[in-house]
Structure formats: structure tokens, C-alpha cells
Coordinates of C-alpha atoms in Angstrom, one line a residue:
Chain A
M14 CA 0.0 -0.1 0.0
N15 CA 2.6 2.5 1.0
A16 CA 5.0 2.7 -1.9
T17 CA 6.1 6.2 -0.9
A18 CA 8.4 5.0 1.8
A19 CA 9.8 2.2 -0.4
V20 CA 11.0 4.5 -3.2
P21 CA 11.9 7.8 -1.9
A22 CA 14.3 8.7 -4.7
A23 CA 12.8 10.6 -7.6
A24 CA 11.5 14.1 -7.1
R25 CA 7.8 14.6 -6.8
V26 CA 6.1 16.6 -9.4
I27 CA 2.5 16.2 -7.9
E28 CA 1.8 15.9 -4.4
V29 CA -1.8 15.6 -3.0
E30 CA -2.4 15.6 0.8
N31 CA -5.6 14.7 2.2
L32 CA -7.7 16.1 -0.5
V33 CA -11.4 16.6 0.3
T34 CA -13.8 17.9 -2.2
H35 CA -17.5 18.5 -2.5
Y36 CA -19.8 18.8 -5.5
G37 CA -22.8 20.8 -4.0
P38 CA -23.5 19.2 -0.7
R39 CA -22.1 15.8 -1.9
M40 CA -18.6 14.8 -0.8
I41 CA -16.7 13.4 -3.8
L42 CA -13.2 12.9 -2.7
K43 CA -12.9 11.9 1.0
G44 CA -9.2 12.4 1.9
V45 CA -7.1 11.5 -1.0
S46 CA -3.3 11.5 -0.8
M47 CA -1.1 10.5 -3.6
E48 CA 2.0 11.7 -5.5
V49 CA 3.5 11.6 -8.9
R50 CA 7.2 11.3 -9.4
E51 CA 9.3 12.9 -12.0
G52 CA 9.3 11.0 -15.3
E53 CA 6.7 8.4 -14.3
I54 CA 3.5 7.5 -15.9
M55 CA 0.8 7.4 -13.3
A56 CA -2.5 5.8 -14.2
I57 CA -5.6 6.8 -12.1
M58 CA -8.3 4.2 -12.4
G59 CA -11.6 3.4 -10.8
G60 CA -15.1 2.8 -11.8
S61 CA -17.6 5.6 -12.8
G62 CA -18.4 7.7 -9.7
S63 CA -15.1 6.8 -8.1
G64 CA -13.9 10.4 -8.2
K65 CA -11.1 9.9 -10.7
S66 CA -12.3 12.7 -13.0
T67 CA -12.8 15.0 -10.1
L68 CA -9.2 14.2 -8.8
L69 CA -8.0 15.1 -12.4
R70 CA -9.8 18.4 -12.4
H71 CA -8.3 19.3 -9.1
L72 CA -4.9 18.4 -10.3
M73 CA -5.5 20.8 -13.3
A74 CA -6.6 23.5 -10.8
L75 CA -10.0 23.7 -12.4
E76 CA -11.9 23.3 -9.1
R77 CA -11.3 24.5 -5.5
Q78 CA -10.9 21.9 -3.0
T79 CA -12.8 21.9 0.4
S80 CA -9.6 21.0 2.3
G81 CA -6.2 19.4 1.7
I82 CA -3.2 20.4 -0.2
I83 CA -2.2 20.0 -3.9
R84 CA 1.2 20.9 -4.9
I85 CA 2.2 20.9 -8.6
L86 CA 6.0 21.2 -9.3
G87 CA 6.4 22.2 -5.7
E88 CA 3.9 25.0 -5.8
E89 CA 0.7 24.8 -3.8
I90 CA -1.9 25.7 -6.2
A91 CA -4.4 27.1 -3.7
S92 CA -2.1 29.8 -2.7
L93 CA -1.0 31.0 -6.1
S94 CA -2.1 34.3 -7.5
A95 CA -3.8 34.3 -10.9
R96 CA -0.6 35.3 -12.7
E97 CA 1.5 32.6 -10.9
L98 CA -1.1 30.0 -11.8
V99 CA -0.7 31.0 -15.5
E100 CA 3.1 30.6 -15.2
L101 CA 2.5 27.1 -13.7
R102 CA 0.1 26.3 -16.4
K103 CA 2.6 26.9 -19.0
K104 CA 4.5 24.0 -17.6
T105 CA 1.6 21.6 -17.7
G106 CA -0.2 20.2 -20.7
V107 CA -3.8 18.6 -20.9
A108 CA -5.2 16.3 -23.4
F109 CA -8.9 16.4 -22.9
Q110 CA -11.2 13.3 -23.4
G111 CA -12.9 14.8 -26.4
G112 CA -9.8 16.7 -27.6
A113 CA -11.5 20.0 -26.9
L114 CA -9.9 21.5 -30.0
F115 CA -11.4 24.9 -30.9
S116 CA -13.8 24.2 -33.8
S117 CA -13.4 27.6 -35.4
M118 CA -9.6 27.2 -35.8
T119 CA -7.6 24.9 -38.0
V120 CA -5.6 22.1 -36.4
G121 CA -2.4 24.2 -36.9
E122 CA -4.0 27.2 -35.3
N123 CA -5.1 25.1 -32.3
I124 CA -1.7 23.9 -31.8
M125 CA -0.1 27.3 -32.2
L126 CA -2.6 29.0 -29.7
P127 CA -0.6 28.5 -26.5
L128 CA 2.6 29.7 -28.3
Y129 CA 0.7 32.7 -29.7
E130 CA -0.7 33.6 -26.3
H131 CA 2.4 33.0 -24.2
T132 CA 5.5 33.7 -26.3
D133 CA 6.8 36.4 -28.5
L134 CA 7.8 34.2 -31.3
D135 CA 7.2 35.2 -34.9
R136 CA 4.4 33.4 -36.8
H137 CA 6.9 31.4 -39.0
T138 CA 8.7 30.0 -35.9
M139 CA 5.3 29.0 -34.3
E140 CA 4.2 27.2 -37.5
I141 CA 7.5 25.2 -37.5
M142 CA 7.0 24.4 -33.9
A143 CA 3.4 23.3 -34.5
R144 CA 4.5 21.2 -37.4
M145 CA 7.3 19.5 -35.3
K146 CA 4.6 18.6 -32.7
L147 CA 2.3 17.3 -35.3
E148 CA 5.2 15.2 -36.7
V149 CA 5.6 13.7 -33.3
V150 CA 2.0 12.5 -33.1
N151 CA 2.1 11.4 -36.7
L152 CA -0.3 14.1 -38.1
A153 CA 2.1 15.8 -40.3
G154 CA 0.3 17.7 -43.2
F155 CA -2.9 18.0 -41.4
E156 CA -2.4 21.5 -40.0
N157 CA -4.8 23.2 -42.4
L158 CA -7.7 20.9 -41.8
M159 CA -10.5 21.9 -39.4
P160 CA -11.1 19.7 -36.3
S161 CA -14.4 18.6 -37.8
E162 CA -12.5 17.0 -40.6
L163 CA -10.5 14.6 -38.4
S164 CA -11.4 11.2 -37.1
G165 CA -11.7 10.5 -33.4
G166 CA -8.2 9.1 -33.1
M167 CA -6.7 12.0 -35.1
I168 CA -8.5 14.5 -32.8
K169 CA -7.0 12.9 -29.8
R170 CA -3.6 13.0 -31.3
A171 CA -4.0 16.6 -32.4
A172 CA -5.1 17.4 -28.8
M173 CA -1.9 15.6 -27.5
A174 CA 0.2 17.8 -29.9
R175 CA -1.5 21.0 -28.5
A176 CA -0.9 19.7 -24.9
I177 CA 2.9 19.2 -25.5
V178 CA 3.5 22.4 -27.7
M179 CA 4.9 24.2 -24.7
D180 CA 7.1 21.3 -23.7
P181 CA 5.4 20.8 -20.5
K182 CA 6.8 19.0 -17.5
I183 CA 3.6 17.2 -16.7
L184 CA 1.1 15.9 -19.1
F185 CA -2.5 15.1 -18.1
C186 CA -4.5 12.6 -20.4
D187 CA -8.1 12.2 -19.7
E188 CA -9.4 8.8 -21.0
P189 CA -7.0 8.8 -23.9
S190 CA -8.5 5.6 -25.3
A191 CA -12.1 6.2 -24.7
G192 CA -14.3 5.7 -27.8
L193 CA -11.4 4.4 -30.0
D194 CA -11.0 1.1 -31.7
P195 CA -8.3 -1.2 -30.1
A196 CA -5.5 -0.5 -32.8
V197 CA -6.0 3.3 -32.5
S198 CA -5.9 3.3 -28.7
S199 CA -2.8 1.0 -28.7
A200 CA -1.2 3.5 -31.1
L201 CA -2.0 6.3 -28.6
D202 CA -0.4 4.3 -25.8
D203 CA 2.7 3.9 -27.8
L204 CA 2.5 7.8 -28.3
I205 CA 2.3 8.5 -24.6
L206 CA 5.2 6.1 -24.0
R207 CA 7.3 7.8 -26.7
L208 CA 6.5 11.3 -25.4
R209 CA 7.6 10.4 -21.9
D210 CA 10.9 8.8 -23.2
A211 CA 11.6 11.6 -25.6
M212 CA 10.7 14.7 -23.5
G213 CA 11.1 13.2 -20.0
M214 CA 7.8 14.5 -18.8
S215 CA 5.7 13.0 -16.2
V216 CA 2.3 11.8 -17.3
V217 CA -0.9 11.3 -15.4
V218 CA -3.4 9.2 -17.3
V219 CA -7.0 8.9 -16.1
T220 CA -8.5 5.8 -17.8
H221 CA -10.4 2.6 -17.0
E222 CA -8.9 0.6 -19.8
L223 CA -6.9 -2.1 -18.0
E224 CA -5.0 -3.2 -21.2
S225 CA -3.8 0.4 -21.6
I226 CA -2.9 0.7 -18.0
F227 CA -0.8 -2.6 -18.1
K228 CA 1.0 -1.3 -21.1
I229 CA 2.1 2.2 -20.1
A230 CA 1.7 2.8 -16.4
D231 CA 4.6 2.8 -14.1
R232 CA 2.4 3.0 -11.1
V233 CA -1.4 2.9 -10.6
T234 CA -3.8 4.7 -8.2
V235 CA -7.0 3.0 -7.8
L236 CA -9.9 5.2 -6.5
D237 CA -13.0 3.7 -5.1
Q238 CA -15.9 5.7 -3.8
G239 CA -13.8 8.8 -3.3
K240 CA -11.0 7.0 -1.3
I241 CA -7.7 5.7 -2.3
L242 CA -8.0 1.8 -2.7
F243 CA -4.6 1.2 -3.9
I244 CA -1.3 2.9 -5.0
G245 CA 1.6 0.8 -6.4
T246 CA 3.2 -0.7 -9.4
I247 CA 1.5 -3.0 -11.9
A248 CA 3.1 -6.1 -10.4
E249 CA 1.8 -5.0 -6.9
L250 CA -1.7 -4.3 -8.5
R251 CA -1.9 -7.8 -9.9
G252 CA -0.7 -9.4 -6.7
S253 CA -3.0 -7.4 -4.5
P254 CA -5.0 -9.5 -2.1
S255 CA -7.9 -6.9 -2.1
E256 CA -11.1 -8.4 -3.3
R257 CA -12.3 -5.2 -4.8
I258 CA -9.1 -4.8 -6.9
Q259 CA -9.3 -8.3 -8.1
N260 CA -13.0 -7.7 -9.0
L261 CA -11.8 -4.7 -11.0
L262 CA -8.9 -6.5 -12.7
N263 CA -11.1 -9.5 -13.6
R264 CA -14.1 -7.2 -14.6
R265 CA -16.4 -8.9 -12.1
P266 CA -19.2 -6.8 -11.0
E267 CA -19.0 -5.4 -7.5
D268 CA -21.1 -7.2 -4.9
D269 CA -24.0 -5.0 -3.9
D270 CA -23.8 -3.8 -0.3
V271 CA -26.3 -5.7 1.8
D272 CA -27.6 -2.8 3.8
L273 CA -31.2 -3.8 4.4
D274 CA -32.3 -0.4 5.7
A275 CA -30.9 1.4 2.7
Y276 CA -32.6 -1.1 0.4
L277 CA -35.9 -0.6 2.0
T278 CA -35.6 3.1 1.9
R279 CA -34.8 2.9 -1.8
L280 CA -37.8 0.7 -2.4
T281 CA -40.3 2.8 -0.4
G282 CA -38.8 5.9 -2.0
E283 CA -39.0 8.0 1.1
S284 CA -35.5 9.5 0.7
V285 CA -36.2 10.0 -3.0
T286 CA -38.8 12.7 -2.3
G287 CA -36.2 14.4 -0.2
A288 CA -33.6 14.3 -2.9
A289 CA -35.9 15.2 -5.6
K290 CA -36.2 18.8 -4.3
L291 CA -32.6 19.4 -4.9
Chain B
M28 CA -33.3 12.0 5.4
A29 CA -36.1 9.4 5.2
G30 CA -39.6 10.2 6.1
E31 CA -39.4 13.9 5.5
P32 CA -43.0 15.3 5.2
E33 CA -44.2 16.4 1.8
P34 CA -44.4 20.2 1.8
S35 CA -47.7 21.8 1.3
P36 CA -48.4 23.2 -2.2
V37 CA -48.2 26.7 -0.9
V38 CA -44.9 26.1 0.8
A39 CA -43.6 24.5 -2.3
T40 CA -44.8 27.4 -4.5
V41 CA -43.2 30.0 -2.2
E42 CA -40.0 27.9 -2.1
K43 CA -39.9 27.8 -5.9
I44 CA -40.4 31.6 -6.2
G45 CA -37.6 32.0 -3.7
R46 CA -35.4 29.7 -5.5
N47 CA -35.9 31.3 -8.9
T48 CA -35.5 34.8 -7.4
V49 CA -32.2 33.8 -5.8
A50 CA -31.1 32.3 -9.1
A51 CA -32.1 35.4 -11.1
V52 CA -30.2 37.6 -8.6
E53 CA -27.3 35.3 -8.9
E54 CA -27.3 35.6 -12.7
M55 CA -27.5 39.4 -12.5
G56 CA -24.4 39.3 -10.3
T57 CA -22.5 37.1 -12.7
A58 CA -23.5 39.5 -15.5
G59 CA -22.2 42.5 -13.5
G60 CA -19.0 40.6 -12.7
L61 CA -18.6 39.8 -16.3
I62 CA -18.8 43.4 -17.4
F63 CA -16.3 44.3 -14.7
E64 CA -14.0 41.6 -15.7
S65 CA -14.2 42.5 -19.4
V66 CA -13.3 46.1 -18.6
Y67 CA -10.4 44.8 -16.4
W68 CA -9.0 42.7 -19.3
L69 CA -9.5 45.4 -21.7
V70 CA -7.5 47.9 -19.6
M71 CA -5.0 45.6 -17.9
G72 CA -4.6 42.8 -20.5
R73 CA -1.6 44.3 -22.3
R74 CA 0.2 44.8 -19.0
L75 CA -0.5 41.3 -17.9
R76 CA 0.9 40.1 -21.3
Q77 CA -2.6 38.8 -22.1
P78 CA -3.9 41.5 -24.4
V79 CA -7.4 41.4 -26.1
R80 CA -6.6 40.5 -29.7
L81 CA -7.8 43.0 -32.3
P82 CA -8.3 40.4 -35.1
S83 CA -10.9 38.5 -32.9
I84 CA -12.7 41.9 -32.2
F85 CA -12.8 42.6 -36.0
Q86 CA -14.0 39.1 -36.7
Q87 CA -16.9 39.5 -34.2
M88 CA -17.7 43.0 -35.6
M89 CA -17.9 41.3 -39.1
E90 CA -20.2 38.5 -37.7
I91 CA -22.3 40.8 -35.6
G92 CA -22.5 43.9 -37.6
I93 CA -21.5 43.6 -41.2
Q94 CA -23.3 40.3 -41.9
A95 CA -26.4 41.7 -40.3
I96 CA -26.7 44.7 -42.7
P97 CA -29.0 43.1 -45.3
I98 CA -31.6 41.8 -42.7
V99 CA -31.4 44.9 -40.6
A100 CA -31.8 47.2 -43.7
L101 CA -34.8 45.2 -44.9
M102 CA -36.5 45.3 -41.5
A103 CA -35.8 49.0 -40.9
G104 CA -37.2 49.8 -44.4
T105 CA -40.3 47.8 -43.6
I106 CA -40.8 49.4 -40.3
G107 CA -40.4 52.9 -42.0
V108 CA -43.0 52.1 -44.6
M109 CA -45.2 50.7 -41.8
L110 CA -44.8 53.9 -39.8
A111 CA -45.8 55.9 -42.9
I112 CA -48.9 53.9 -43.6
Q113 CA -50.0 54.1 -40.0
G114 CA -49.2 57.7 -39.5
I115 CA -51.0 58.8 -42.7
H116 CA -54.0 56.6 -41.7
T117 CA -54.3 58.1 -38.3
L118 CA -53.6 61.7 -39.3
R119 CA -56.2 61.4 -42.1
I120 CA -58.8 61.5 -39.2
F121 CA -57.9 65.1 -38.5
G122 CA -57.1 65.8 -42.2
A123 CA -53.5 66.4 -41.1
E124 CA -51.7 63.9 -43.4
S125 CA -49.1 66.2 -44.4
R126 CA -47.9 66.4 -40.8
V127 CA -46.9 62.7 -40.9
T128 CA -43.2 63.5 -41.2
I129 CA -42.7 64.5 -37.6
G130 CA -44.2 61.3 -36.4
I131 CA -42.0 59.2 -38.6
A132 CA -38.8 61.1 -38.0
L133 CA -39.2 61.0 -34.2
S134 CA -40.5 57.5 -33.7
M135 CA -38.0 55.9 -36.2
T136 CA -34.9 57.6 -34.6
R137 CA -35.9 57.4 -31.0
E138 CA -37.8 54.0 -30.9
F139 CA -38.0 51.8 -33.9
A140 CA -34.5 51.9 -35.3
P141 CA -32.8 50.9 -32.0
L142 CA -35.6 48.5 -31.1
I143 CA -35.7 46.5 -34.3
T144 CA -31.9 46.6 -34.6
G145 CA -31.6 45.3 -31.0
I146 CA -34.1 42.5 -31.5
L147 CA -32.5 41.4 -34.7
V148 CA -29.1 41.4 -33.3
A149 CA -30.3 39.5 -30.1
G150 CA -31.8 36.9 -32.4
R151 CA -28.9 36.6 -34.7
S152 CA -25.8 37.1 -32.5
G153 CA -27.0 36.8 -29.0
S154 CA -28.2 33.3 -29.7
A155 CA -25.1 32.5 -31.6
L156 CA -23.0 33.7 -28.7
A157 CA -24.9 31.7 -26.2
A158 CA -24.7 28.5 -28.5
R159 CA -21.0 29.0 -29.1
I160 CA -20.1 29.4 -25.3
G161 CA -22.5 26.7 -24.4
T162 CA -20.9 24.2 -26.9
M163 CA -17.4 25.2 -26.0
K164 CA -18.2 24.5 -22.4
I165 CA -19.8 21.1 -23.1
N166 CA -16.8 20.2 -25.3
Q167 CA -14.4 21.2 -22.5
E168 CA -13.0 24.0 -24.7
I169 CA -13.5 26.5 -21.8
D170 CA -11.5 24.1 -19.5
A171 CA -8.9 23.9 -22.2
L172 CA -8.5 27.6 -22.3
H173 CA -8.2 27.6 -18.4
V174 CA -5.5 25.0 -18.4
M175 CA -3.5 26.8 -21.2
G176 CA -3.6 29.8 -19.1
I177 CA -5.8 31.7 -21.4
N178 CA -8.5 33.7 -19.6
P179 CA -11.9 32.8 -21.4
V180 CA -13.4 36.2 -20.5
R181 CA -10.5 37.9 -22.2
F182 CA -10.3 35.4 -25.1
L183 CA -14.1 35.0 -25.8
V184 CA -16.2 37.5 -24.0
V185 CA -14.4 40.9 -24.5
P186 CA -14.2 40.6 -28.3
A187 CA -17.9 39.7 -28.5
L188 CA -18.9 42.5 -26.0
L189 CA -16.8 45.2 -27.9
G190 CA -18.0 43.9 -31.2
T191 CA -21.7 44.3 -30.3
M192 CA -21.1 47.6 -28.5
V193 CA -19.5 49.1 -31.7
M194 CA -21.8 47.5 -34.2
V195 CA -25.2 47.8 -32.7
P196 CA -25.1 51.6 -32.7
C197 CA -23.7 51.6 -36.2
L198 CA -26.5 49.3 -37.3
T199 CA -29.0 51.5 -35.6
F200 CA -27.7 54.6 -37.4
M201 CA -28.0 52.7 -40.6
S202 CA -31.6 51.7 -39.7
D203 CA -32.4 55.4 -39.0
I204 CA -31.4 56.3 -42.6
V205 CA -32.9 53.3 -44.3
G206 CA -36.0 53.5 -42.4
L207 CA -36.5 57.3 -42.9
F208 CA -35.7 56.8 -46.6
A209 CA -38.2 54.0 -47.1
A210 CA -40.9 56.0 -45.2
G211 CA -40.0 59.0 -47.5
L212 CA -40.6 56.8 -50.5
Y213 CA -44.1 55.9 -49.3
V214 CA -45.0 59.5 -48.3
N215 CA -43.8 60.6 -51.7
A216 CA -46.0 58.2 -53.4
E217 CA -49.0 58.7 -51.1
L218 CA -49.0 62.4 -50.4
S219 CA -47.0 63.6 -53.5
I220 CA -44.5 65.3 -51.2
S221 CA -41.2 65.4 -52.9
M222 CA -38.3 63.5 -51.4
A223 CA -36.3 66.7 -51.1
A224 CA -39.1 68.4 -49.2
Y225 CA -39.6 65.4 -47.0
F226 CA -35.9 65.2 -46.1
D227 CA -35.8 69.0 -45.5
E228 CA -38.6 68.5 -42.9
V229 CA -36.8 65.5 -41.4
R230 CA -33.6 67.5 -41.0
E231 CA -35.6 70.4 -39.4
I232 CA -37.3 68.1 -37.0
L233 CA -34.4 66.0 -35.9
N234 CA -31.6 67.2 -33.8
T235 CA -28.6 65.6 -32.2
D236 CA -30.6 64.9 -29.0
H237 CA -33.2 62.7 -30.9
L238 CA -30.5 60.7 -32.7
M239 CA -28.4 60.3 -29.5
H240 CA -31.5 59.1 -27.6
G241 CA -31.7 56.2 -30.0
L242 CA -28.1 55.5 -30.4
S243 CA -27.1 55.5 -26.7
K244 CA -30.1 53.3 -26.0
S245 CA -28.8 50.9 -28.7
A246 CA -25.4 50.8 -26.9
I247 CA -27.2 49.6 -23.8
F248 CA -29.0 47.0 -25.8
A249 CA -25.7 45.8 -27.1
V250 CA -24.4 45.2 -23.7
L251 CA -27.5 43.4 -22.7
I252 CA -27.3 41.1 -25.7
A253 CA -23.7 40.2 -25.3
V254 CA -23.8 39.7 -21.5
I255 CA -27.1 37.7 -21.5
G256 CA -25.7 35.6 -24.3
V257 CA -22.5 34.8 -22.4
V258 CA -24.2 34.2 -19.0
N259 CA -26.7 31.8 -20.6
G260 CA -24.1 30.0 -22.6
A261 CA -21.9 29.6 -19.5
A262 CA -24.8 28.2 -17.6
V263 CA -25.3 25.3 -20.0
K264 CA -26.0 22.0 -18.5
G265 CA -26.4 18.6 -20.2
G266 CA -25.4 18.0 -23.9
A267 CA -26.7 19.3 -27.2
E268 CA -30.2 19.6 -25.7
G269 CA -28.9 21.9 -23.0
V270 CA -27.2 24.1 -25.7
G271 CA -30.6 24.4 -27.4
R272 CA -32.3 25.3 -24.2
V273 CA -29.8 28.1 -23.2
T274 CA -29.9 29.5 -26.8
T275 CA -33.7 29.9 -26.6
R276 CA -33.4 31.3 -23.1
A277 CA -30.8 33.9 -24.2
V278 CA -33.0 35.2 -27.1
V279 CA -36.1 35.4 -25.0
Q280 CA -34.3 37.1 -22.1
S281 CA -32.3 39.5 -24.2
I282 CA -35.4 40.7 -26.1
S283 CA -37.4 41.1 -22.9
A284 CA -34.5 43.0 -21.4
I285 CA -34.3 45.2 -24.5
V286 CA -38.0 46.1 -24.4
V287 CA -38.1 46.7 -20.7
T288 CA -34.9 48.8 -20.7
D289 CA -36.4 50.8 -23.7
M290 CA -39.3 51.7 -21.7
I291 CA -37.2 52.7 -18.6
F292 CA -34.8 54.6 -20.7
A293 CA -37.5 56.5 -22.4
F294 CA -39.2 57.3 -19.1
V295 CA -36.0 58.5 -17.4
V296 CA -34.7 60.5 -20.3
T297 CA -37.9 62.2 -21.4
R298 CA -38.8 63.4 -17.8

């Protein structure tokens, strides 16, 4: 369970301590602590509703936590000014699930946007840099197409190119293989590995694709109902005695909790009227 | 949790009114904050090395203003003719048809030109803005802007706000001219008053105050259209269906806001 003590060596690029978050009155993350080391690929997995997407949004500083500390590249994000946060964000890249490319701009303009906004480079240089990144993700020659003209896999690769255009230290990938056929998603996994090896960045991947996790992840964080269920290497994950983890790995459905009271309340619908008002 | 008593219909209604009121006040607060933030980025953007980009402002001006010229002109002309018809019809009761010009000139510049322009821009661009921001939010494009360190207000809202604020008064001015001209054509045909005589009279009647009354009102409409579009777009929930809902909401709200503001403005200024 506690891999932190075992391998203290590498520097930590992300540290999360006792993170508690709420969505409205509902508690989503219930005291999550984890860390990501320099140059590693950390996979965050868990079923739907486990809080993995919420954790990612917090790591990207898109939400405010209720309590707990998040440090990215040594800086505590809750205490940063807007300007410092922008500086920090230049050192991180995000590839969103649906790509989140701007539909009114060409692929090339999408990739150049961070350069255009944050650097003083002339347009020609920016175009060359964008083409270089497109080359890295095997999309050379597509810079003048609109995002709507690309296939799902190409959009994800273009989003990856935009995420790495500022040469970030940390790359966040949200469900990189969701909605793609196996061959394309495997190619994306290779791409993530190549990027890490070539640019030495740390990668945080949120996914529920086990195959992809086994292929690329150095370590895995398993979330379950807003709590950390497991942190460790792939080998440790496979050897874990926890029944829940074995269920996840073998794709067995979770046993329903046998709380008779809760079951009766659900049936009679008494709590439902209370919830419906919300 | 369980066994909570069902509230009586009266309580439920009062609670609903309360919730809606709070939501409305909250939205107004968001709108105010948005205007404030837009001004902030406009003034401070360059110093923070996040300037508002001129090309995106021009692009918005093209979409909101230039591309709306045909429809706005057509509607202004139609309204002008309508005013002439109604004016002549009404004044005929007193045998005073020839005095129709004063009614046309004043109501066109003070009321109808800003109103019809505002309503058309709300329908064309306010809805488009809500749909664009809503779609971007659903596609995580707004999140993408945030994580790239690009402020969405500076990047998306300021160009749209400035674009409408410049173009709506311009379109209104055009409506003034087109509407008066079209009304003149009708008056010319119906009452055999020459166009030259008609425009002479119009020029005598109209002064800067009348024109400015309409134009400054239209600038307020512009702010309403842009801000209501953005606030609704940003409040999108759910998928494509949600975008449709906020788009409709934006149009209905901005047209209502325009009409109510028009009345308040007229009341305050003419007293």
C-alpha cells in the first residue's frame, strides 16, 4: 500500500495530501493522498463515480478543494495568484477526453494557440514548432484541416500535440483511449510512452482501460468511492489480495452492499422525495 | 433523510419563487461581474501580457455587424413604410396627413430603429454567442482555455462585447437612414410630397438629441445582448439539448431585457 516509503528517490512533481472535495453538498473525494514522481506514468483508475475525473480536475486546478493540499511542481496551487497560476500552467499540458480542439480554428492554429498567447515568437517559428509537434503525433500535413474533418483518433492525437507544444513537465491525459478502436488506442498508448521517453515528462493518465494501464503505467492509483484503494506498481496491483481490486482486474461486478435499511428506503422511495427537491 | 414530510403546495410554490429569485439575482451578479472583468482585461490585458486581440474583435464585428446589414436594412425599411402607412392613416382622421413626417422622424430615430436593430441582433448574435459558449463549455474547450492559461473572458467575452457595442449603434444609425428613406418613398407616393421636401422637414425636426437618444439606447442594448448571451451560454447543463435550451433562453431574455430597458430609458430621459 505505502509505496512512498519504499522508493523515496525521484523528485515529486505532484503531491496531494488529504484532499477533500464537494460537489454541492455531496462529498466526492474523501481524503485522497497520492504523489506523482518525475518521469513516471501514473494511471488513475476506478469505476464511474469513483472520483477519478474529479481528482484530475483538481490536479489541473480547475476546481477549488474543500480542504487538503495540492502541490504541482512544488507550488501549492490554492495559494497561487492568478498570474503565478498562468506561469504554472505553461509547464503543464492537458489532452482532454474529447480533444477540446477549438472548432473555429484549424488544427495548426489550435496547436499554435498556446505559443501565440504566451510567447513572442514570430508566426513562422510558431508554424514550424506546431509542425514539429504534429510530426511527433504522426499528423504531419494535417495542420490546415478543421477539427471537424478529423477522425476520433486524429483529434486525440492533435489534442496531444497541443498539450505538448509548450514542452510541459507534466502531461495530463483524460481517457485517452475512450471511444477508439483497439488498434488506434494502442497507437495512442505507444505515443504516450514515446513522449515520456523523448521529452522526459511525467504523465498522469485517467483511464479505465486495463489493457492500456498494463502497457504504459509505471504506477497505478485506484480510487473507489472517493477514497484511495490502492497505490503501487502494476506487479503490486496484480498481486493485490484486495477483493475489490481483483474484481476490477477481472471485470467482475461489485457485490452490492447488503444494507437492508438502505434497500428498504430505496424501495419505499422515502428518501427520494427528499432528494428530488434538490 | 427518510420520512421527511411532503411540503404543502403553498410552501412548495413559495419555495420555488424564492429559489428562482435567488437564481435570477445570482445571474445578474454574474453578469455584473462579467462586465467588470471585461473592462479589467481590456485595460490591464496588455500589462499582464494577455492582451485582447484585435483580429478577434474585428471578426466579431464582421459577424455581428457587417453580416447583419441586409436583414437589418430590410426590416428597418419595412418598419419605415409601416410607420408611414399608420401615420397617414391616423392623421387622415384630422385631415393632417401632411404632418406625418414629424411622427415618422421622431419614432424612427428614438424608438423603432434601436428596437428593431436590438431585437434582430439579439436573435442573430445573442443566440449564436450563447450557443457558441455553451458548446465550447460542453466540449471542455473552456476548460482547455483555463489549463492553457488563457482567460476565457479575455479570449471570448471581450471581443464579443466590444463587437456588439460598436456594431449595434452603427447598425441603428443605418436603420435610421434606411427607415426614414423608405418612409419617405411611401410618403412621396401617397401624399405627393417630394423627397427633397420630405428630407428637408426631417432635417428640421431631428436634432442631435433625438439621434443620440436612440443611439445611446442601442449601446445599452448591445451590452445586454452580449452579457445575456454569455451568461446563458456559460450556464449550460447537459449535452446538445442543453445548448438548445440556453440559446432559446438567451434570445427570450435579451429581447425582454431590451424592451423593458427601452421603456425605462424613455421614461427616465424624457422626464
